[in-house]
PDB file of C-alpha atoms in Angstrom:
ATOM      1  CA  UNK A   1      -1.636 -12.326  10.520  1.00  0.00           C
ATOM      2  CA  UNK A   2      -0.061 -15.338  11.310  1.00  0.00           C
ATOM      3  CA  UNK A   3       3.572 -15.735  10.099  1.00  0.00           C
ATOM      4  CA  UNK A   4       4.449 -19.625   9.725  1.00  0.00           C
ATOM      5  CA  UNK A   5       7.351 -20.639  11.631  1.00  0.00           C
ATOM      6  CA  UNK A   6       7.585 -16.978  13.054  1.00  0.00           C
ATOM      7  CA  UNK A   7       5.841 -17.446  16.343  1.00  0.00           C
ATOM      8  CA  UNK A   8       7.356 -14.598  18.091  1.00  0.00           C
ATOM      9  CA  UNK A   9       6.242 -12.069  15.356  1.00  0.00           C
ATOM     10  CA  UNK A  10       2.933 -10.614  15.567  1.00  0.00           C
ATOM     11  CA  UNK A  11       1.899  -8.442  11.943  1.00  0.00           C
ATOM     12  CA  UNK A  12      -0.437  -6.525  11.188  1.00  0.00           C
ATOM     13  CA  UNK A  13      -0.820  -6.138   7.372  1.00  0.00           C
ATOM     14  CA  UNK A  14      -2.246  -2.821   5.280  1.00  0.00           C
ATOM     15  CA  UNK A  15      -2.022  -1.527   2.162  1.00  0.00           C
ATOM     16  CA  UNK A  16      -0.888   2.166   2.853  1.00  0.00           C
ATOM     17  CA  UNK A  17      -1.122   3.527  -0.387  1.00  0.00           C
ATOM     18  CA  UNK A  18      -3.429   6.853  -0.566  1.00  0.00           C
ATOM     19  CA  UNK A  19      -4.858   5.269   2.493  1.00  0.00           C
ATOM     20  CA  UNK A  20      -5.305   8.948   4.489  1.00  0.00           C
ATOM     21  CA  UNK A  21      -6.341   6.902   7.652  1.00  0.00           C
ATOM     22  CA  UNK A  22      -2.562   4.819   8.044  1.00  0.00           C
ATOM     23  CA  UNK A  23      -1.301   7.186  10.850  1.00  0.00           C
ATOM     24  CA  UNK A  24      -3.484   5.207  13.469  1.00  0.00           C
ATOM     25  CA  UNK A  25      -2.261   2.060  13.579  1.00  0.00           C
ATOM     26  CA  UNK A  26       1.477   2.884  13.887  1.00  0.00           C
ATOM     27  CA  UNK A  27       1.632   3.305  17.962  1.00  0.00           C
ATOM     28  CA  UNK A  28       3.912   0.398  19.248  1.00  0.00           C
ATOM     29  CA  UNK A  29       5.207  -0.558  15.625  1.00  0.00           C
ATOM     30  CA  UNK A  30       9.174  -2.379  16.202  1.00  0.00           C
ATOM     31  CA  UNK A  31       9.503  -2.815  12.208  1.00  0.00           C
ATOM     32  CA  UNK A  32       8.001  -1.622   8.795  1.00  0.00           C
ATOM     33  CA  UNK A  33       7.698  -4.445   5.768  1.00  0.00           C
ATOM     34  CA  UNK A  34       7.446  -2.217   2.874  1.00  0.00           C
ATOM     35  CA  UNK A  35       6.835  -3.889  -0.356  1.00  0.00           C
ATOM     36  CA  UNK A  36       7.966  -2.249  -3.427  1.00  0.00           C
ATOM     37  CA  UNK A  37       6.685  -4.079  -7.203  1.00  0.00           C
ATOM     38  CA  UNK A  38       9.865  -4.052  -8.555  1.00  0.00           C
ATOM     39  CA  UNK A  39       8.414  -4.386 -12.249  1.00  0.00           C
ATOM     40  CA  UNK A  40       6.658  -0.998 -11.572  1.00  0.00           C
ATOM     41  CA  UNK A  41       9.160   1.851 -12.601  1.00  0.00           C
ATOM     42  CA  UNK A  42       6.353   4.206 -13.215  1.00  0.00           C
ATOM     43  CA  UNK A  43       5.040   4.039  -9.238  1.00  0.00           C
ATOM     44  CA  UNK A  44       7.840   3.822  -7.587  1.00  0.00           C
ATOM     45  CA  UNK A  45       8.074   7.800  -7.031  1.00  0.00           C
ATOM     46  CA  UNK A  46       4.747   7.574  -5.710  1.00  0.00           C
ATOM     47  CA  UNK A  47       6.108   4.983  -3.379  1.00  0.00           C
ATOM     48  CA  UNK A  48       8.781   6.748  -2.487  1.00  0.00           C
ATOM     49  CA  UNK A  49       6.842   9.480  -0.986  1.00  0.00           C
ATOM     50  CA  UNK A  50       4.433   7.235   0.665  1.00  0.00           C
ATOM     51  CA  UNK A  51       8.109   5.492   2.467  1.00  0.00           C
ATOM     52  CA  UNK A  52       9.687   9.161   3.254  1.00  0.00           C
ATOM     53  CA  UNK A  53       6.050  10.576   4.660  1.00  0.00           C
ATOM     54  CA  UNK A  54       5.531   7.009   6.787  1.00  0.00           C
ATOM     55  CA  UNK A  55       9.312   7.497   8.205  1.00  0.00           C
ATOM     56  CA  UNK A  56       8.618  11.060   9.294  1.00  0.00           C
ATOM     57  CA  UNK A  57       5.800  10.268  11.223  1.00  0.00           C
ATOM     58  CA  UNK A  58       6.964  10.234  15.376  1.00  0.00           C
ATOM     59  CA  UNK A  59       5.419   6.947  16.455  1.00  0.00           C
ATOM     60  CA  UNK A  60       7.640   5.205  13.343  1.00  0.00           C
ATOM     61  CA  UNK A  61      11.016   6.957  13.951  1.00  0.00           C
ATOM     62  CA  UNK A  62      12.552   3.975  15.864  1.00  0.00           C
ATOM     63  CA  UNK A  63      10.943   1.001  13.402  1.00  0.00           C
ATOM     64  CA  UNK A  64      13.049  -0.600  11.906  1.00  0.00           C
ATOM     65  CA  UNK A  65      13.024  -0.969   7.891  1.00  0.00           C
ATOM     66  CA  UNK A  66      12.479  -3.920   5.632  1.00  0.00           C
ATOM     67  CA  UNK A  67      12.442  -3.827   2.042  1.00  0.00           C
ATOM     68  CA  UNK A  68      10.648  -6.154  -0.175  1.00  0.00           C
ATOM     69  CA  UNK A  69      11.431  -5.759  -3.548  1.00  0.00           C
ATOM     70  CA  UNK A  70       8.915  -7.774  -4.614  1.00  0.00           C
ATOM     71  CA  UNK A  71       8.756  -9.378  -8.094  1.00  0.00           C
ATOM     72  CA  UNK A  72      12.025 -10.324  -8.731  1.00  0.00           C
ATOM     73  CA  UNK A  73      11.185 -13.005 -10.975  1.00  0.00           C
ATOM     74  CA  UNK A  74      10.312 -10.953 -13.431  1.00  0.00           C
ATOM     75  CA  UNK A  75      12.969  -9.581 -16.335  1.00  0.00           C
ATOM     76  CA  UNK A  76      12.150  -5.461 -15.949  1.00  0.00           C
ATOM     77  CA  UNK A  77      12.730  -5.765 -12.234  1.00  0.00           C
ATOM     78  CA  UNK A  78      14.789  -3.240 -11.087  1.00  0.00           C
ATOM     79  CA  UNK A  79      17.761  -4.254  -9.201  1.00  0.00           C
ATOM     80  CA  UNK A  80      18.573  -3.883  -5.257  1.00  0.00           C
ATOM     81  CA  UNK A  81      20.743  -0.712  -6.201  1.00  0.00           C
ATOM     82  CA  UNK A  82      17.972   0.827  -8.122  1.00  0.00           C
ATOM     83  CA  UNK A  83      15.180   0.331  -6.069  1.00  0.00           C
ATOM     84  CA  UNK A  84      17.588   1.907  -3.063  1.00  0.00           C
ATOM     85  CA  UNK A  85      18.459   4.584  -4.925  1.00  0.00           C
ATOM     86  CA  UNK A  86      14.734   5.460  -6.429  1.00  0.00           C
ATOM     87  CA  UNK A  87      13.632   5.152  -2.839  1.00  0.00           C
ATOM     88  CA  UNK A  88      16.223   7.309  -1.684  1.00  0.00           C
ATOM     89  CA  UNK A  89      17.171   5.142   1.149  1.00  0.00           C
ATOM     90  CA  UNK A  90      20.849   6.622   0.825  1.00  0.00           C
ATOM     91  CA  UNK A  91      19.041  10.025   3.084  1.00  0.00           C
ATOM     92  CA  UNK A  92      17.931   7.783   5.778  1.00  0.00           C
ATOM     93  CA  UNK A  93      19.672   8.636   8.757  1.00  0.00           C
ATOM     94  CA  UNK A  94      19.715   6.886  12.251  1.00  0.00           C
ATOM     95  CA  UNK A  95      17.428   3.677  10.567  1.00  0.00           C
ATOM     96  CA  UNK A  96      17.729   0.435  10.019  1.00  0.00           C
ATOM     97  CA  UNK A  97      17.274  -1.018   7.051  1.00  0.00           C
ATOM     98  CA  UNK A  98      17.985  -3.657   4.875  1.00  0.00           C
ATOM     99  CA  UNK A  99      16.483  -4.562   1.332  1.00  0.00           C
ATOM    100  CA  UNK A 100      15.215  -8.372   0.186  1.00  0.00           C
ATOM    101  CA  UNK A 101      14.865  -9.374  -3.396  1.00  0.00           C
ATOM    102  CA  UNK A 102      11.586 -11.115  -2.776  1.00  0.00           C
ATOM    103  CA  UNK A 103       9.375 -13.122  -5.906  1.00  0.00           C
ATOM    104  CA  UNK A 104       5.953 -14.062  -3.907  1.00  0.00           C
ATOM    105  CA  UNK A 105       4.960 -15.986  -6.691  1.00  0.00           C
ATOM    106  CA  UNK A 106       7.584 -18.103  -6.280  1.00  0.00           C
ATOM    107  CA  UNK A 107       8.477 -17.887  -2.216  1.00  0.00           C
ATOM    108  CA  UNK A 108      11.694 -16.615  -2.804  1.00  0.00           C
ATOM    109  CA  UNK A 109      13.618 -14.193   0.001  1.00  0.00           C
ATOM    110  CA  UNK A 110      10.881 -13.804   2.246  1.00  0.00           C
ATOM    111  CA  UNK A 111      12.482 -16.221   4.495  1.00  0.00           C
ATOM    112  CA  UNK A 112      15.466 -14.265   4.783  1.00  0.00           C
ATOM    113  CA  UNK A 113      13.911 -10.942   5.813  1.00  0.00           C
ATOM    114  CA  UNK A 114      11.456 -12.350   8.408  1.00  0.00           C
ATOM    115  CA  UNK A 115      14.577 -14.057   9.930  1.00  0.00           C
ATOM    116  CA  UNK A 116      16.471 -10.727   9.866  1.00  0.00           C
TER     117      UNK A 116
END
């Protein structure tokens, strides 16, 4: 994937979710983009436990951690603080991480976390 303006970034892009077959593209991985739907209270255990499993696997433990809370635009989206805390991010120990309120409707944010 090619990442306007990013020429120094090279991504590769997957949908991990109940994807058993993940695992094999993590060798030489520097950073994670997970994007969370922010509107979706009812998955975001399930995506919680897809997060924890990824960030237990060996070839990951060094990646740094980028949160896209995705849908921001929208009224029900849960806040920064909630989405850290549903995630449990507050266990992560010895990571990097930083969450982005993100709207990819409207282009908003994503700026910000490539650059960081």
């Amino acid at each position: 994937m090619r990442l306007d303006g990013f020429s120094y970034c090279q991504c590769n892009v997957m949908e991990v979710l109940g994807w058993p077959y993940w695992r094999c593209y993590f060798s030489n991985t520097d950073a994670i983009i997970y994007v969370v739907d922010s509107a979706d209270r009812d998955r975001i255990g399930i995506s919680k436990e897809e997060l924890v499993s990824m960030l237990e696997e060996e070839e990951l433990k060094k990646a740094i951690l980028v949160v896209l809370a995705n849908k921001q635009d929208l009224d029900e989206a849960m806040s920064v603080s909630e989405i850290h805390s549903a995630l449990g991010l507050d266990a992560l120990k010895n990571r990097t991480f930083q969450i982005f309120k993100t709207s990819a409707l409207k282009g908003n944010g994503l700026d910000e976390a490539m650059e960081w």
